[in-house]
Short mmCIF file of C-alpha atoms in Angstrom, two decimals:
data_model
loop_
_atom_site.label_atom_id
_atom_site.label_comp_id
_atom_site.label_asym_id
_atom_site.label_seq_id
_atom_site.Cartn_x
_atom_site.Cartn_y
_atom_site.Cartn_z
CA MET A 1 22.36 -4.08 3.17
CA LYS A 2 22.46 -3.49 7.20
CA SER A 3 26.75 -4.12 7.54
CA LYS A 4 26.35 -0.92 4.90
CA LEU A 5 25.74 0.88 7.25
CA ALA A 6 27.71 4.01 9.43
CA LEU A 7 26.61 3.09 13.23
CA LEU A 8 28.02 5.49 15.22
CA SER A 9 28.16 5.21 19.22
CA GLY A 10 27.40 7.78 21.73
CA VAL A 11 31.26 9.14 21.90
CA THR A 12 31.31 9.30 18.26
CA LEU A 13 28.08 11.16 16.99
CA ALA A 14 29.14 13.86 19.74
CA LEU A 15 32.53 14.75 17.69
CA ALA A 16 30.70 13.78 14.30
CA PHE A 17 28.08 17.12 15.92
CA ALA A 18 30.95 18.90 16.80
CA ASN A 19 31.59 22.39 14.58
CA PRO A 20 28.33 22.40 12.74
CA SER A 21 28.95 23.65 8.99
CA ALA A 22 26.89 26.10 7.37
CA ALA A 23 24.90 25.31 3.95
CA GLN A 24 25.91 25.26 0.51
CA ILE A 25 23.54 27.33 -1.44
CA LYS A 26 23.31 31.10 -0.78
CA GLU A 27 20.52 31.52 -3.88
CA ILE A 28 18.24 29.41 -5.37
CA GLY A 29 19.50 29.67 -9.86
CA LYS A 30 18.37 27.51 -13.29
CA ALA A 31 16.93 23.99 -12.78
CA GLU A 32 19.14 21.22 -13.67
CA GLY A 33 16.45 19.23 -14.85
CA GLN A 34 15.87 16.36 -12.32
CA LEU A 35 15.91 15.48 -8.96
CA THR A 36 16.15 12.00 -7.01
CA ILE A 37 14.51 11.09 -4.07
CA VAL A 38 14.31 8.23 -1.51
CA ALA A 39 11.79 8.72 -0.08
CA TRP A 40 8.80 6.49 2.37
CA PRO A 41 6.39 4.22 0.28
CA GLY A 42 3.40 6.48 -0.52
CA TYR A 43 5.24 9.68 0.52
CA ILE A 44 5.81 11.28 -3.62
CA GLU A 45 3.29 10.91 -5.87
CA ARG A 46 2.18 11.42 -9.28
CA GLY A 47 -0.75 9.49 -9.26
CA GLU A 48 0.05 5.92 -9.91
CA THR A 49 -1.62 4.33 -7.46
CA ASP A 50 -4.36 6.51 -7.25
CA LYS A 51 -5.34 9.23 -9.66
CA LYS A 52 -6.60 11.37 -7.47
CA PHE A 53 -3.51 11.99 -5.34
CA ASP A 54 -0.46 13.23 -7.82
CA TRP A 55 1.44 16.30 -6.48
CA VAL A 56 4.48 15.46 -8.56
CA THR A 57 3.52 16.10 -12.57
CA LYS A 58 2.82 20.15 -11.58
CA PHE A 59 5.73 20.27 -10.02
CA GLU A 60 7.86 19.28 -12.41
CA GLN A 61 5.69 21.41 -15.70
CA ALA A 62 6.35 24.50 -13.16
CA SER A 63 9.80 23.28 -12.37
CA GLY A 64 11.13 22.11 -14.94
CA CYS A 65 13.01 19.06 -12.08
CA LYS A 66 12.30 15.15 -13.34
CA VAL A 67 11.75 13.79 -10.57
CA ASN A 68 12.69 10.41 -9.43
CA VAL A 69 11.94 8.06 -6.29
CA LYS A 70 13.85 5.39 -4.77
CA THR A 71 11.58 3.83 -2.49
CA ALA A 72 13.45 2.99 1.04
CA ASN A 73 11.26 0.88 3.29
CA THR A 74 13.98 0.89 6.71
CA SER A 75 15.43 4.30 8.24
CA ASP A 76 18.50 1.44 7.78
CA GLU A 77 17.84 1.05 4.06
CA MET A 78 17.72 5.12 3.73
CA VAL A 79 21.06 5.58 5.98
CA ALA A 80 22.75 3.03 3.72
CA LEU A 81 21.63 4.36 0.09
CA MET A 82 22.59 7.96 1.19
CA ASN A 83 25.67 6.17 2.40
CA GLU A 84 26.36 5.20 -1.08
CA GLY A 85 25.56 8.91 -3.18
CA GLY A 86 24.04 9.38 -6.44
CA PHE A 87 20.41 10.86 -4.00
CA ASP A 88 19.50 14.82 -3.99
CA LEU A 89 16.96 14.70 -0.98
CA VAL A 90 16.11 11.39 1.74
CA THR A 91 12.60 12.03 3.56
CA ALA A 92 14.21 10.80 6.79
CA SER A 93 12.73 9.37 10.19
CA GLY A 94 13.84 11.01 13.73
CA ASP A 95 15.82 7.36 14.15
CA ALA A 96 18.20 8.22 10.26
CA SER A 97 17.92 11.45 9.82
CA LEU A 98 20.75 12.08 13.61
CA ARG A 99 22.97 9.40 11.71
CA LEU A 100 23.00 11.36 8.62
CA VAL A 101 24.00 14.19 10.27
CA ALA A 102 26.54 12.68 12.20
CA GLY A 103 28.04 10.90 9.02
CA LYS A 104 28.00 13.84 7.41
CA ARG A 105 25.79 12.70 4.42
CA VAL A 106 23.11 15.88 4.38
CA GLN A 107 23.76 19.72 4.18
CA PRO A 108 22.61 22.50 6.36
CA ILE A 109 19.58 24.10 4.93
CA ASN A 110 19.27 27.63 4.42
CA ILE A 111 16.09 28.20 5.61
CA SER A 112 16.62 31.57 4.56
CA LEU A 113 15.67 30.52 0.93
CA ILE A 114 12.66 28.78 2.04
CA LYS A 115 9.60 30.92 1.87
CA SER A 116 7.19 28.79 3.10
CA TRP A 117 9.03 28.18 6.65
CA GLY A 118 7.32 30.48 8.49
CA THR A 119 4.30 27.82 7.61
CA VAL A 120 5.67 25.21 9.15
CA ASP A 121 4.37 23.61 12.80
CA ASP A 122 6.15 25.55 15.67
CA ARG A 123 6.49 22.02 17.41
CA LEU A 124 8.44 20.43 14.44
CA LYS A 125 10.67 23.86 13.52
CA LYS A 126 13.51 22.93 16.30
CA ALA A 127 13.15 19.37 16.73
CA PRO A 128 16.06 17.69 17.50
CA TRP A 129 16.02 14.96 15.18
CA HIS A 130 16.79 17.61 12.45
CA THR A 131 18.59 20.58 14.47
CA VAL A 132 22.11 20.45 15.94
CA ASP A 133 23.23 23.18 17.75
CA GLY A 134 21.16 25.34 16.01
CA VAL A 135 21.61 24.32 12.51
CA HIS A 136 18.77 23.20 10.17
CA TYR A 137 19.63 19.86 8.51
CA GLY A 138 16.06 19.16 7.00
CA VAL A 139 12.78 20.26 6.93
CA PRO A 140 10.13 18.62 8.33
CA TYR A 141 7.49 16.77 5.96
CA MET A 142 5.08 15.22 7.56
CA TRP A 143 4.88 13.22 10.97
CA GLY A 144 2.17 10.53 12.58
CA PRO A 145 1.66 7.24 14.37
CA ASN A 146 2.94 3.53 14.78
CA VAL A 147 -0.90 2.32 14.69
CA LEU A 148 -1.96 -1.32 15.83
CA MET A 149 -3.67 -2.62 12.37
CA TYR A 150 -6.52 -5.04 12.81
CA SER A 151 -8.71 -7.51 11.29
CA THR A 152 -12.42 -6.06 12.29
CA LYS A 153 -13.29 -9.45 11.57
CA VAL A 154 -11.12 -10.80 14.49
CA PHE A 155 -11.92 -7.92 16.40
CA LYS A 156 -14.74 -6.39 16.75
CA ASP A 157 -13.16 -4.31 19.43
CA PRO A 158 -10.34 -2.24 19.44
CA PRO A 159 -7.76 -3.80 20.67
CA LYS A 160 -6.87 -2.19 23.84
CA SER A 161 -2.95 -3.52 24.50
CA TRP A 162 -0.33 -4.39 22.45
CA LYS A 163 -0.79 -7.89 23.97
CA VAL A 164 -2.33 -9.41 21.17
CA VAL A 165 1.27 -9.36 19.17
CA PHE A 166 3.48 -9.82 22.18
CA GLU A 167 2.20 -12.59 24.40
CA GLU A 168 1.64 -16.10 23.31
CA MET A 169 -2.54 -16.12 23.65
CA ALA A 170 -6.88 -16.62 21.63
CA LEU A 171 -7.68 -13.66 20.21
CA PRO A 172 -11.35 -13.18 20.07
CA ASP A 173 -11.89 -15.53 17.53
CA GLY A 174 -11.48 -18.18 19.95
CA LYS A 175 -7.86 -19.05 17.42
CA PRO A 176 -4.37 -18.35 19.11
CA ASN A 177 -2.55 -15.26 17.66
CA LYS A 178 0.66 -18.00 16.51
CA GLY A 179 1.57 -17.15 13.03
CA ARG A 180 -0.97 -15.01 12.39
CA VAL A 181 0.72 -11.53 14.02
CA GLN A 182 3.43 -9.95 12.36
CA ALA A 183 6.19 -7.49 13.58
CA TYR A 184 8.26 -4.09 11.74
CA ASP A 185 11.55 -5.71 10.39
CA GLY A 186 13.77 -3.05 11.96
CA PRO A 187 16.16 -2.70 14.92
CA ILE A 188 13.67 0.78 16.34
CA HIS A 189 11.06 -2.39 16.65
CA ILE A 190 12.91 -2.21 20.36
CA ALA A 191 11.58 0.15 21.15
CA ASP A 192 8.57 -0.85 20.77
CA ALA A 193 8.99 -3.46 23.13
CA ALA A 194 10.63 -1.04 25.87
CA LEU A 195 7.08 0.67 25.64
CA TYR A 196 5.05 -1.98 26.51
CA LEU A 197 7.26 -3.09 29.22
CA MET A 198 6.92 0.73 30.42
CA THR A 199 3.22 -0.32 31.49
CA HIS A 200 3.39 -3.96 32.32
CA LYS A 201 6.93 -3.82 33.86
CA PRO A 202 7.41 -0.80 35.63
CA ASP A 203 9.92 -1.95 37.65
CA LEU A 204 11.85 -2.37 34.85
CA GLY A 205 12.71 1.75 35.23
CA ILE A 206 11.98 2.61 31.66
CA LYS A 207 11.55 6.13 31.02
CA SER A 208 12.29 6.09 27.59
CA PRO A 209 11.95 3.23 25.28
CA TYR A 210 15.17 4.33 23.19
CA GLU A 211 17.53 5.21 26.47
CA LEU A 212 17.39 1.71 27.60
CA ASN A 213 20.49 0.94 30.20
CA GLU A 214 21.93 -2.52 29.79
CA ALA A 215 18.87 -4.91 32.62
CA GLN A 216 15.82 -2.65 30.35
CA TYR A 217 17.66 -4.04 27.39
CA LYS A 218 17.67 -7.01 28.32
CA ALA A 219 14.64 -7.93 29.29
CA SER A 220 13.28 -6.34 25.94
CA LEU A 221 15.31 -8.39 24.16
CA GLU A 222 13.65 -11.42 26.01
CA LEU A 223 10.15 -10.01 25.33
CA LEU A 224 10.98 -9.44 21.15
CA ARG A 225 11.98 -13.65 21.36
CA ALA A 226 9.30 -14.33 22.81
CA GLN A 227 7.36 -12.97 20.14
CA ARG A 228 9.63 -14.77 17.78
CA LYS A 229 7.50 -17.54 18.17
CA LEU A 230 4.00 -15.98 17.00
CA VAL A 231 5.36 -13.97 14.44
CA GLY A 232 4.71 -14.91 11.15
CA ARG A 233 6.61 -12.84 9.09
CA TYR A 234 8.47 -9.50 9.94
CA TRP A 235 7.64 -6.59 7.22
CA HIS A 236 9.24 -4.08 5.76
CA ASP A 237 7.67 -3.49 2.66
CA ALA A 238 4.13 -2.29 3.53
CA PHE A 239 2.82 -3.94 0.26
CA ILE A 240 3.62 -7.14 0.91
CA GLN A 241 2.03 -6.70 4.47
CA ILE A 242 -1.00 -5.58 2.79
CA ASP A 243 -1.45 -8.47 0.94
CA ASP A 244 -0.73 -10.50 3.75
CA PHE A 245 -3.86 -8.81 5.38
CA LYS A 246 -6.06 -10.31 2.36
CA ASN A 247 -5.18 -13.42 1.60
CA GLU A 248 -2.28 -14.75 3.94
CA GLY A 249 -4.11 -14.62 7.69
CA VAL A 250 -2.53 -12.15 9.43
CA VAL A 251 -5.01 -10.28 11.76
CA ALA A 252 -3.05 -8.06 13.49
CA SER A 253 0.29 -5.93 13.85
CA GLY A 254 2.09 -2.20 14.16
CA SER A 255 1.63 -0.82 11.06
CA TRP A 256 1.57 2.75 9.37
CA PRO A 257 -2.21 4.85 8.61
CA PHE A 258 -0.73 3.83 5.49
CA GLN A 259 -1.28 0.61 4.93
CA VAL A 260 -4.77 0.81 6.89
CA ASN A 261 -6.03 3.52 4.83
CA LEU A 262 -5.31 1.64 1.49
CA LEU A 263 -6.69 -1.61 2.77
CA LYS A 264 -9.82 0.50 4.36
CA SER A 265 -10.16 2.86 0.23
CA GLN A 266 -9.84 -1.86 -0.91
CA ASN A 267 -13.32 -2.60 1.38
CA GLN A 268 -11.14 -4.68 3.33
CA PRO A 269 -12.72 -5.08 7.48
CA ILE A 270 -9.67 -3.09 8.37
CA ALA A 271 -9.01 -0.88 10.94
CA SER A 272 -5.96 1.10 13.74
CA SER A 273 -5.84 1.70 17.09
CA ILE A 274 -3.62 3.48 19.63
CA PRO A 275 -3.21 1.38 22.59
CA ASP A 276 -3.78 2.21 26.25
CA GLU A 277 0.64 1.47 26.17
CA GLY A 278 1.09 4.23 24.16
CA VAL A 279 2.86 4.75 20.14
CA THR A 280 5.97 4.94 19.31
CA GLY A 281 5.99 7.21 15.93
CA TRP A 282 8.16 9.08 13.46
CA ALA A 283 8.42 13.33 12.20
CA ASP A 284 10.02 12.72 8.63
CA THR A 285 12.44 15.47 7.47
CA THR A 286 13.18 16.26 3.65
CA MET A 287 16.91 17.20 3.90
CA MET A 288 19.84 17.53 0.98
CA HIS A 289 23.07 14.83 0.37
CA VAL A 290 25.87 16.99 0.97
CA ASP A 291 27.10 16.26 -2.86
CA SER A 292 23.67 17.24 -4.21
CA ARG A 293 24.14 16.98 -8.01
CA ASN A 294 20.74 19.99 -8.29
CA PRO A 295 20.25 21.48 -5.47
CA ASN A 296 18.25 23.80 -7.48
CA CYS A 297 15.91 21.11 -7.79
CA SER A 298 15.73 19.97 -4.83
CA TYR A 299 15.13 23.70 -3.10
CA MET A 300 12.49 23.70 -5.45
CA TRP A 301 11.00 20.60 -4.43
CA ILE A 302 11.32 21.47 -0.53
CA GLU A 303 9.67 24.71 -1.11
CA HIS A 304 6.99 22.50 -2.94
CA SER A 305 6.52 20.52 -0.66
CA LEU A 306 5.05 22.96 2.27
CA ALA A 307 2.32 23.97 0.03
CA SER A 308 -0.47 23.75 1.95
CA ASN A 309 -2.96 21.62 -0.65
CA LEU A 310 0.35 18.72 -1.16
CA GLN A 311 0.44 18.42 2.69
CA SER A 312 -2.98 18.49 2.54
CA ASP A 313 -3.93 16.00 0.32
CA LEU A 314 -0.82 13.86 2.03
CA SER A 315 -2.22 13.78 4.99
CA ALA A 316 -5.17 12.87 3.83
CA TRP A 317 -3.64 9.70 1.77
CA PHE A 318 -1.22 8.84 4.04
CA GLY A 319 -3.59 9.06 7.81
CA ALA A 320 -0.75 11.69 9.01
CA ASN A 321 -0.33 14.61 10.09
CA PRO A 322 0.87 17.89 7.88
CA ALA A 323 4.12 19.50 8.50
CA VAL A 324 2.19 22.74 8.01
CA PRO A 325 -1.11 23.05 10.50
CA ALA A 326 -3.55 25.19 7.63
CA ALA A 327 -3.32 22.24 5.98
CA CYS A 328 -5.96 20.46 8.77
CA THR A 329 -8.68 23.42 7.32
CA ASP A 330 -7.74 25.53 4.39
CA GLY A 331 -8.98 23.81 2.04
CA ARG A 332 -6.94 23.93 -0.34
CA GLY A 333 -6.78 20.29 -0.49
CA MET A 334 -8.68 16.40 0.92
CA GLN A 335 -7.67 17.05 4.71
CA THR A 336 -9.79 18.22 7.32
CA LYS A 337 -10.05 19.83 10.59
CA GLU A 338 -11.58 16.43 11.72
CA GLY A 339 -9.67 13.92 9.77
CA CYS A 340 -6.13 16.01 11.16
CA SER A 341 -7.73 15.12 15.41
CA THR A 342 -8.32 11.48 13.73
CA ASN A 343 -4.73 10.91 12.99
CA GLY A 344 -3.24 12.55 16.01
CA PHE A 345 -2.94 16.06 15.60
CA ASP A 346 -3.82 16.96 19.25
CA ASN A 347 -1.60 14.58 20.30
CA PHE A 348 2.25 15.24 19.60
CA SER A 349 3.18 15.25 23.09
CA LYS A 350 1.80 11.38 23.39
CA VAL A 351 4.01 10.10 20.08
CA ARG A 352 7.20 9.12 21.16
CA PHE A 353 8.66 9.88 17.80
CA TRP A 354 11.31 7.76 16.62
CA THR A 355 15.10 8.36 17.26
CA THR A 356 18.81 7.29 17.04
CA PRO A 357 19.48 5.47 20.27
CA THR A 358 23.29 6.30 21.70
CA THR A 359 25.13 6.06 25.33
CA LYS A 360 24.79 9.42 26.53
CA CYS A 361 21.18 9.65 27.05
CA ALA A 362 20.08 12.15 30.48
CA THR A 363 16.85 9.44 31.48
CA GLN A 364 20.19 6.48 31.96
CA ASP A 365 23.24 8.57 33.80
CA ASP A 366 24.45 8.29 29.90
CA LYS A 367 25.43 4.11 30.60
CA CYS A 368 22.32 3.67 27.21
CA VAL A 369 22.71 0.54 24.85
CA PRO A 370 24.18 2.39 21.32
CA TYR A 371 22.38 1.58 17.98
CA TYR A 372 24.87 -0.55 16.98
CA ARG A 373 24.22 -2.84 19.51
CA TRP A 374 20.59 -3.03 18.50
CA VAL A 375 21.42 -3.45 14.72
CA SER A 376 22.93 -6.28 15.63
CA ASP A 377 21.18 -8.64 18.46
CA TYR A 378 17.75 -7.12 16.63
CA ILE A 379 19.34 -9.42 13.31
CA GLY A 380 19.86 -12.12 16.28
CA VAL A 381 16.05 -11.89 17.04
CA ILE A 382 14.64 -11.96 13.83
CA GLY A 383 17.30 -15.36 12.67
CA GLY A 384 16.02 -17.29 16.28
CA ARG A 385 19.01 -15.88 18.50
#
């Protein structure tokens, strides 16, 4: 799958972003009858996983648009699927969204057609991962942190450092962590290593985990090669990770709040923490394919996605934060102000959001290692090279 990616250097990205085009649709017409969305697991629910969470059925009934979902487990998979075509929308994270814009796989969004645009969090409206030269290429959907998920049977107190998954050590139960921890199966995990080194090797001078010069990048890869000896499985499928924590003896890993919440709902001894080194995170954007065959249904879904009751329920379900702040407090859904605070709503500025690494980077004099090398080198790390 990764071989199909359009891996763009910083120069190519800059050229691709030049002269952004205008939105292709001027008004919303008659529903085409369907649309297909590439989405993260748990993002587009119709009550099949849990009957309480269904924001698709009523939309289909009201709009006449049948919603089809293709689940993707990594940003690279999303980019590959959008490159292949045949999809209308994608819920893209920041490490995919700019690649999709630069690759001309998504079209500008006419925000004048989005009646609920004014309800979107002001911190997200012009976010650089979906806005290029003032042009919006998507509408914010959800954001949150990559947490450290752990077994409360092993850790009586929340682990305060990512050290438990990066360095060989005995865990609080007296057993080694080797074979009992996991890491994310995606090149963006290099940023997690860089974030760890920002605290533990400050002499490297890392300012951003996505802007690494050659020395910083080499140190991050060395840490990941050491981690390779500890990891029992590199995860990308949320449900496989859930099974690993339940049945395969895994006790600690970077994860999404989605897995934490599902395991807790099954009365599993699971909790999560935000370690002292901080966290990376994701701010996801609904983007429309440049060749969408169902643009009217797509705009209808985008408007529907900003309803505060949907945003509230998705926030409660996924353990993340809504793109519409009112969803935390207006009582239209399951989320509460306290729940949003627990999910980190007030810590927006502390999350290092996923973004696409390029050679052009302010913190390292435009001498950063670009994403195409992250991809090839991380494949090597996983393969033991």
